[in-house]
Amino acid sequence: MIRLPDPKPEVLARREEIVSALRRAVPGEGGVISEPLRLKPYETDGLSAYKQPPLAVALPASTEEVAAVLRVCHSMGVRVVPRGAGTSLSGGALPLEDGVVLGLMRMNRVLEVDFDDRLAVVEAGVTNLAITREVEGEGFFYAPDPSSQLACMIGGNVNMNSGGAHCLKYGVTANNLLGLKAVTIEGEVFEVGGRHLDAAGYDWLGLLTGSEGQLAVVTEVTVRILRGPEGARAMLAAFKSNEIAGQAVDAIIGSGIIPVALEFMDRPAIHACEAFAKAGYPLDAEAMLIIEVEGSVAEQDMLLGRIKDICERFDPISLKVAETAEQSLAIWKGRKGAFGAVGRISPDYLCMDGTIPTGELPHVLRRIGEMSAEYGLQVANIFHAGDGNLHPLIMFDANDPASFRKAEDFGADILKLCVEVGGCLTGEHGVGVEKRDLMNVQFTAGELGLQRAVKAAFDPGWLLNPAKVFPLEGNAALVSAPAAAPSRSAAA
Amino acid sequence: MSGASIAPASEEELAEAVAEAARSGQPLAVEGNGTKRAMLRPVQAARTLSTRNLTGITLYKPQELILSARAGTPLPEIEAALAERGQHLIAEPPEPGPLFGASEPATLGGVVATNLSGPRRINAGAMRDHVMGIRAVTGTGEVFRSGGRVLKNVTGLDLCKLLAGSHGTLGVMTEITLKVLPAPEASATVAVRVADLAGGVRALSAGLGAPYGVSGAALLPDGGGGAPLAILRIEDFAESVSYRAGRLRDELAGLGDASVVDDAEQSRDLWRRVRDAEPLDAEPSDAVWRVSVRPTAGPAVARAVRAAGLPRLMLDWGGGLVWIAGPPTAEAHAAVAAAARAEGGAFTLFRAPDSLRAAVPVLPEEPAPLAAIGRRVKAALDPAGVLNPGRMRAGA
Ligand SMILES: Cc1cc2nc3c(=O)[nH]c(=O)nc-3n(C[C@H](O)[C@H](O)[C@H](O)COP(=O)(O)OP(=O)(O)OC[C@H]3O[C@@H](n4cnc5c(N)ncnc54)[C@H](O)[C@@H]3O)c2cc1C
């Protein structure tokens, strides 16, 4: 159960006044929502176990309106939770009882596309996939491709520093940005970076990326767009154990080949996906890799041939190299539907997101298997094998509070294990509320103190997305008494 | 900065030295081997703190694409260790020794603190993009870590990014963990002789907009016979390189006289020279600037600074990085700054005599809200203001 900050009584008491001020900041139809029933869609995000209706929702349509909303909130001491599409899996966009949700979804215009300079300027509420749709006619694409790309918005991607299946080659969000327009909690508009590669001075762009709405509200993003490859093709390789599959991954990378994607699934994940997607996955395998390469057909043949030769040294159960684009899609179909597939076995699951040194994979999967037995909860593991980002999907029954609590404890144990073997709490989903109280596992009090000080340099009053990322304990701006107060917790 | 120099042999000693400086209010000029001492503004400190004795690779896992080394490790030592396992530094950081007249090699810490990247920046990211983790000491002597030793990590605020490119003003990095990659098996260059700089950038844009993974795109104002030469690099497995270079040459043939330099040695040497800005031909007395703009604005910057009497320049990063050399005067500096500003880009006074560096803003002004935030960040990390005072901005 995660504790939320004590609501400010003086804010709750001035609700009507705050809503009126917001309506003046965002005039016009659909600018502010305050009716309880219409607040419901905003009470949760991708971490749907947690729910909390906000004080109000403001939906500005321009940077100026965002600034006006922030000026209102700042002057009245109101907390603000920025929100894109609300697909965060870590509860990053979970509202607060005394907080205004500042939704960016009405800012959904593509402002400029420049193919010669290979960039696009878009508003924060443009979806990830919409950027690629806008430029693909010319053979270009926006590289980071989170599985949620149909829904999630670029402002959310920037604040989570999101990755995707192809980030092994193309990098995560941080590596594909040129500039931002953003607004401080005081309502001051500023720009960082621009249309050029290297801004001079402190790397504000890098600091703001992945800052989970702690530092400023992003309203416009300048992204790099890249020319797509001539083509891409996938292969599937299945092995007798996690160890062997891990060795095959090492051997591929050791040979100097960096595939565009290198995805690993363990036995439960293979079975779940196969039952769902009928992708033809080998059910007798303990572990399976999906490997994708790019280039001309001849280059694809060359790379897939080399990778196949390497895999053959590891006594594979099956090797399937796609001959056509359709066969590639079939190989990906199961993996892409993984969340839906697990959802069919168990309607409720927690998607964890730690990173480990890739060499630790067999050990970590063995420990997760043991814990799964101890907790009595099933788990399927999906792993971005090239970069060590592990997604255990823990299945539980949301109708049973004890089952949910067990799932949370199991998840926390997995993340502690990730840190213990030299990894980290989160590779791409962010800390949010979900992993907030584990930050002490990864960082010392001094290190957290420095991060808090940087947060406070942007937001001295702790009004921007408080209760996320940093443990509440000892933060006088957020909590009064040290003891956990269940009445102040979001309902699970 | 010829005063006393401290070169601690351990992180602990270094932290103690910084803590002592904070207590006594005696600022420190922070450096590795000091190769880039003449970059940006002269530091207002009587004593120097060097990381030169904090050396050595502490972790190298080729299969995990991860290398950690202490901040004072000379780059050539890291490059050699990587080469032994067929890998390399992704951002191809310049070795500006020749530009600065330094005889010692740059250190890892110095390259990260200045966020210097070479030609591969255009498709593989900047130096800061590959910093996965750091250990560092704050201005009060407190040791802290950010990031880690894995390739994907969004846990907490990314202080690695804040320190990379902060020129030693926010903390002293003691150890750095980098992402590394396999070095390409082969490399070739497509050269296109063009009529003018604008035509050259058109060729670079066409190449970068083609599906061949161009990993270097530079423009030499005089590629022989007074005509500019656009050069584009392909790096990959040998079969891919010969195929892609051929296709690229054919596609660019309409934009100028195009040919493939497939002698690997010659191609590598050419890009090393571009990396270190040798084609700039800076004279020993010249000031040197770097201007970063959107690529198609490179020729306009070149035109503007030439009109102001700065004849020596070269373009990298598809046209978006303009190296400029010329007389070290306030007028020349104002012309470069104005040219960068006119195109919405950024400038850095990269090298100049102390008199000029101390007299002009060596970096663009920051917008007021950011400047205020920057002061608070500085106060959080270096409250006594003892780390490299004056390095980036006067009085800060
Ligand atoms: C099915 C599914 C699959 C997913 N797959 C992936 C994946 O493959 N890779 C991956 O990395 N993630 C994945 N995610 C997680 C999620 O989609 C990403 O974190 C995404 O970037 C969130 O975008 P959003 O627009 O939904 O942001 P939200 O969830 O609305 O917000 C995310 C965070 O950013 C803040 N924020 C949002 N917009 C702004 C803004 N404009 N200014 C300041 N702060 C802001 C919010 O306060 C919050 O803290 C997945 C989620 C789901 C549900």
PDB file of C-alpha atoms in Angstrom, chain B residues 62-219:
ATOM      1  CA  PRO B  62      32.532  -6.771 -23.611  1.00  0.00           C
ATOM      2  CA  GLN B  63      29.418  -8.973 -23.922  1.00  0.00           C
ATOM      3  CA  GLU B  64      27.456  -6.546 -21.776  1.00  0.00           C
ATOM      4  CA  LEU B  65      28.808  -3.561 -23.756  1.00  0.00           C
ATOM      5  CA  ILE B  66      29.937  -1.944 -20.502  1.00  0.00           C
ATOM      6  CA  LEU B  67      33.228  -0.409 -19.411  1.00  0.00           C
ATOM      7  CA  SER B  68      34.017   1.498 -16.208  1.00  0.00           C
ATOM      8  CA  ALA B  69      37.208   3.431 -15.615  1.00  0.00           C
ATOM      9  CA  ARG B  70      38.493   5.964 -13.129  1.00  0.00           C
ATOM     10  CA  ALA B  71      38.173   9.513 -14.346  1.00  0.00           C
ATOM     11  CA  GLY B  72      41.881  10.163 -14.844  1.00  0.00           C
ATOM     12  CA  THR B  73      42.399   7.193 -17.153  1.00  0.00           C
ATOM     13  CA  PRO B  74      43.967   8.412 -20.397  1.00  0.00           C
ATOM     14  CA  LEU B  75      41.680   7.850 -23.373  1.00  0.00           C
ATOM     15  CA  PRO B  76      44.291   5.937 -25.359  1.00  0.00           C
ATOM     16  CA  GLU B  77      44.473   3.360 -22.576  1.00  0.00           C
ATOM     17  CA  ILE B  78      40.715   2.835 -22.797  1.00  0.00           C
ATOM     18  CA  GLU B  79      40.752   2.772 -26.577  1.00  0.00           C
ATOM     19  CA  ALA B  80      43.503   0.163 -26.547  1.00  0.00           C
ATOM     20  CA  ALA B  81      41.660  -2.086 -24.100  1.00  0.00           C
ATOM     21  CA  LEU B  82      38.527  -1.826 -26.234  1.00  0.00           C
ATOM     22  CA  ALA B  83      40.394  -2.467 -29.472  1.00  0.00           C
ATOM     23  CA  GLU B  84      41.782  -5.664 -28.008  1.00  0.00           C
ATOM     24  CA  ARG B  85      38.221  -6.975 -27.817  1.00  0.00           C
ATOM     25  CA  GLY B  86      37.139  -5.473 -31.135  1.00  0.00           C
ATOM     26  CA  GLN B  87      35.158  -2.632 -29.547  1.00  0.00           C
ATOM     27  CA  HIS B  88      35.322   1.149 -29.484  1.00  0.00           C
ATOM     28  CA  LEU B  89      34.087   4.401 -27.904  1.00  0.00           C
ATOM     29  CA  ILE B  90      30.801   5.148 -29.626  1.00  0.00           C
ATOM     30  CA  ALA B  91      30.933   8.951 -29.648  1.00  0.00           C
ATOM     31  CA  GLU B  92      34.412   9.034 -31.171  1.00  0.00           C
ATOM     32  CA  PRO B  93      35.573  11.885 -28.896  1.00  0.00           C
ATOM     33  CA  PRO B  94      38.059  14.277 -30.473  1.00  0.00           C
ATOM     34  CA  GLU B  95      41.605  14.332 -29.213  1.00  0.00           C
ATOM     35  CA  PRO B  96      42.026  18.091 -29.302  1.00  0.00           C
ATOM     36  CA  GLY B  97      45.604  17.922 -28.049  1.00  0.00           C
ATOM     37  CA  PRO B  98      46.905  19.376 -31.286  1.00  0.00           C
ATOM     38  CA  LEU B  99      44.386  22.249 -31.141  1.00  0.00           C
ATOM     39  CA  PHE B 100      45.381  23.108 -27.593  1.00  0.00           C
ATOM     40  CA  GLY B 101      49.049  22.385 -28.017  1.00  0.00           C
ATOM     41  CA  ALA B 102      48.828  19.721 -25.331  1.00  0.00           C
ATOM     42  CA  SER B 103      51.267  16.868 -25.375  1.00  0.00           C
ATOM     43  CA  GLU B 104      49.506  14.623 -22.876  1.00  0.00           C
ATOM     44  CA  PRO B 105      46.429  12.600 -23.811  1.00  0.00           C
ATOM     45  CA  ALA B 106      42.937  13.596 -22.731  1.00  0.00           C
ATOM     46  CA  THR B 107      41.413  11.752 -19.774  1.00  0.00           C
ATOM     47  CA  LEU B 108      38.032  10.057 -19.721  1.00  0.00           C
ATOM     48  CA  GLY B 109      36.781  12.492 -17.081  1.00  0.00           C
ATOM     49  CA  GLY B 110      37.764  15.500 -19.163  1.00  0.00           C
ATOM     50  CA  VAL B 111      36.051  14.245 -22.274  1.00  0.00           C
ATOM     51  CA  VAL B 112      32.832  13.493 -20.384  1.00  0.00           C
ATOM     52  CA  ALA B 113      32.909  16.762 -18.420  1.00  0.00           C
ATOM     53  CA  THR B 114      33.151  18.682 -21.687  1.00  0.00           C
ATOM     54  CA  ASN B 115      30.736  16.331 -23.513  1.00  0.00           C
ATOM     55  CA  LEU B 116      32.908  16.285 -26.599  1.00  0.00           C
ATOM     56  CA  SER B 117      31.783  14.078 -29.455  1.00  0.00           C
ATOM     57  CA  GLY B 118      33.234  13.423 -32.872  1.00  0.00           C
ATOM     58  CA  PRO B 119      31.736  12.775 -36.318  1.00  0.00           C
ATOM     59  CA  ARG B 120      29.742   9.737 -35.186  1.00  0.00           C
ATOM     60  CA  ARG B 121      27.580  12.094 -33.088  1.00  0.00           C
ATOM     61  CA  ILE B 122      25.343  12.392 -36.130  1.00  0.00           C
ATOM     62  CA  ASN B 123      23.977   8.858 -35.900  1.00  0.00           C
ATOM     63  CA  ALA B 124      25.276   7.303 -32.684  1.00  0.00           C
ATOM     64  CA  GLY B 125      24.774  10.015 -30.086  1.00  0.00           C
ATOM     65  CA  ALA B 126      26.930  12.331 -28.004  1.00  0.00           C
ATOM     66  CA  MET B 127      29.476  11.406 -25.368  1.00  0.00           C
ATOM     67  CA  ARG B 128      26.831  12.080 -22.699  1.00  0.00           C
ATOM     68  CA  ASP B 129      24.454   9.612 -24.336  1.00  0.00           C
ATOM     69  CA  HIS B 130      26.777   6.743 -23.495  1.00  0.00           C
ATOM     70  CA  VAL B 131      27.501   7.675 -19.896  1.00  0.00           C
ATOM     71  CA  MET B 132      25.576   4.988 -18.024  1.00  0.00           C
ATOM     72  CA  GLY B 133      26.854   5.776 -14.564  1.00  0.00           C
ATOM     73  CA  ILE B 134      29.173   7.986 -12.565  1.00  0.00           C
ATOM     74  CA  ARG B 135      30.775   8.298  -9.179  1.00  0.00           C
ATOM     75  CA  ALA B 136      31.484  11.893  -8.297  1.00  0.00           C
ATOM     76  CA  VAL B 137      32.324  14.253  -5.471  1.00  0.00           C
ATOM     77  CA  THR B 138      30.196  17.331  -4.759  1.00  0.00           C
ATOM     78  CA  GLY B 139      31.593  20.733  -3.930  1.00  0.00           C
ATOM     79  CA  THR B 140      31.329  19.858  -0.253  1.00  0.00           C
ATOM     80  CA  GLY B 141      33.324  16.661  -0.622  1.00  0.00           C
ATOM     81  CA  GLU B 142      30.390  14.261  -0.555  1.00  0.00           C
ATOM     82  CA  VAL B 143      30.759  11.160  -2.733  1.00  0.00           C
ATOM     83  CA  PHE B 144      27.692  10.190  -4.755  1.00  0.00           C
ATOM     84  CA  ARG B 145      26.654   7.864  -7.555  1.00  0.00           C
ATOM     85  CA  SER B 146      24.152   8.293 -10.340  1.00  0.00           C
ATOM     86  CA  GLY B 147      23.076   5.782 -12.966  1.00  0.00           C
ATOM     87  CA  GLY B 148      24.765   2.414 -12.736  1.00  0.00           C
ATOM     88  CA  ARG B 149      26.443  -0.281 -14.786  1.00  0.00           C
ATOM     89  CA  VAL B 150      23.543  -1.357 -16.966  1.00  0.00           C
ATOM     90  CA  LEU B 151      22.440  -0.076 -20.349  1.00  0.00           C
ATOM     91  CA  LYS B 152      18.899   0.953 -19.492  1.00  0.00           C
ATOM     92  CA  ASN B 153      18.161   2.874 -16.356  1.00  0.00           C
ATOM     93  CA  VAL B 154      15.557   5.515 -15.539  1.00  0.00           C
ATOM     94  CA  THR B 155      15.787   5.266 -11.756  1.00  0.00           C
ATOM     95  CA  GLY B 156      15.609   8.782 -10.313  1.00  0.00           C
ATOM     96  CA  LEU B 157      16.859  12.045 -11.754  1.00  0.00           C
ATOM     97  CA  ASP B 158      19.715  11.549 -14.205  1.00  0.00           C
ATOM     98  CA  LEU B 159      22.588  13.419 -12.570  1.00  0.00           C
ATOM     99  CA  CYS B 160      24.979  11.812 -15.090  1.00  0.00           C
ATOM    100  CA  LYS B 161      23.481  14.079 -17.742  1.00  0.00           C
ATOM    101  CA  LEU B 162      23.775  17.067 -15.449  1.00  0.00           C
ATOM    102  CA  LEU B 163      27.469  16.460 -14.811  1.00  0.00           C
ATOM    103  CA  ALA B 164      28.373  15.525 -18.382  1.00  0.00           C
ATOM    104  CA  GLY B 165      28.994  18.845 -20.059  1.00  0.00           C
ATOM    105  CA  SER B 166      29.088  20.830 -16.816  1.00  0.00           C
ATOM    106  CA  HIS B 167      32.828  21.422 -17.190  1.00  0.00           C
ATOM    107  CA  GLY B 168      33.632  20.418 -13.653  1.00  0.00           C
ATOM    108  CA  THR B 169      31.442  23.107 -12.113  1.00  0.00           C
ATOM    109  CA  LEU B 170      28.926  20.823 -10.382  1.00  0.00           C
ATOM    110  CA  GLY B 171      31.068  17.939  -9.189  1.00  0.00           C
ATOM    111  CA  VAL B 172      34.318  16.117  -9.732  1.00  0.00           C
ATOM    112  CA  MET B 173      33.706  12.805 -11.476  1.00  0.00           C
ATOM    113  CA  THR B 174      35.927  10.056 -10.122  1.00  0.00           C
ATOM    114  CA  GLU B 175      34.688   7.049 -12.080  1.00  0.00           C
ATOM    115  CA  ILE B 176      32.610   6.731 -15.227  1.00  0.00           C
ATOM    116  CA  THR B 177      30.731   3.810 -16.743  1.00  0.00           C
ATOM    117  CA  LEU B 178      30.241   3.893 -20.482  1.00  0.00           C
ATOM    118  CA  LYS B 179      28.253   1.964 -23.008  1.00  0.00           C
ATOM    119  CA  VAL B 180      30.622   0.689 -25.695  1.00  0.00           C
ATOM    120  CA  LEU B 181      29.976  -1.093 -28.987  1.00  0.00           C
ATOM    121  CA  PRO B 182      31.686  -3.466 -31.371  1.00  0.00           C
ATOM    122  CA  ALA B 183      34.006  -1.537 -33.675  1.00  0.00           C
ATOM    123  CA  PRO B 184      32.869  -1.858 -37.264  1.00  0.00           C
ATOM    124  CA  GLU B 185      34.719  -4.388 -39.342  1.00  0.00           C
ATOM    125  CA  ALA B 186      35.085  -2.026 -42.285  1.00  0.00           C
ATOM    126  CA  SER B 187      34.694   1.601 -43.229  1.00  0.00           C
ATOM    127  CA  ALA B 188      34.516   3.513 -46.498  1.00  0.00           C
ATOM    128  CA  THR B 189      33.936   7.091 -47.518  1.00  0.00           C
ATOM    129  CA  VAL B 190      31.866   8.517 -50.318  1.00  0.00           C
ATOM    130  CA  ALA B 191      33.293  11.841 -51.474  1.00  0.00           C
ATOM    131  CA  VAL B 192      31.247  14.317 -53.487  1.00  0.00           C
ATOM    132  CA  ARG B 193      32.868  17.354 -55.077  1.00  0.00           C
ATOM    133  CA  VAL B 194      30.334  20.194 -54.897  1.00  0.00           C
ATOM    134  CA  ALA B 195      30.092  23.765 -56.159  1.00  0.00           C
ATOM    135  CA  ASP B 196      29.526  25.472 -52.828  1.00  0.00           C
ATOM    136  CA  LEU B 197      28.743  24.836 -49.166  1.00  0.00           C
ATOM    137  CA  ALA B 198      24.982  24.879 -49.700  1.00  0.00           C
ATOM    138  CA  GLY B 199      25.391  22.221 -52.380  1.00  0.00           C
ATOM    139  CA  GLY B 200      27.580  20.264 -49.996  1.00  0.00           C
ATOM    140  CA  VAL B 201      24.975  20.258 -47.248  1.00  0.00           C
ATOM    141  CA  ARG B 202      22.371  19.169 -49.811  1.00  0.00           C
ATOM    142  CA  ALA B 203      24.564  16.154 -50.545  1.00  0.00           C
ATOM    143  CA  LEU B 204      24.988  15.425 -46.838  1.00  0.00           C
ATOM    144  CA  SER B 205      21.237  15.731 -46.211  1.00  0.00           C
ATOM    145  CA  ALA B 206      20.532  13.410 -49.130  1.00  0.00           C
ATOM    146  CA  GLY B 207      23.012  10.895 -47.746  1.00  0.00           C
ATOM    147  CA  LEU B 208      21.661  11.089 -44.216  1.00  0.00           C
ATOM    148  CA  GLY B 209      18.160  10.754 -45.630  1.00  0.00           C
ATOM    149  CA  ALA B 210      19.105   7.554 -47.482  1.00  0.00           C
ATOM    150  CA  PRO B 211      18.700   4.134 -45.836  1.00  0.00           C
ATOM    151  CA  TYR B 212      22.405   3.327 -45.524  1.00  0.00           C
ATOM    152  CA  GLY B 213      23.228   4.306 -41.954  1.00  0.00           C
ATOM    153  CA  VAL B 214      25.709   7.084 -42.726  1.00  0.00           C
ATOM    154  CA  SER B 215      27.921   7.465 -39.622  1.00  0.00           C
ATOM    155  CA  GLY B 216      29.829  10.604 -40.551  1.00  0.00           C
ATOM    156  CA  ALA B 217      28.861  13.542 -42.771  1.00  0.00           C
ATOM    157  CA  ALA B 218      31.350  16.387 -43.058  1.00  0.00           C
ATOM    158  CA  LEU B 219      32.083  19.193 -45.478  1.00  0.00           C
TER     159      LEU B 219
END
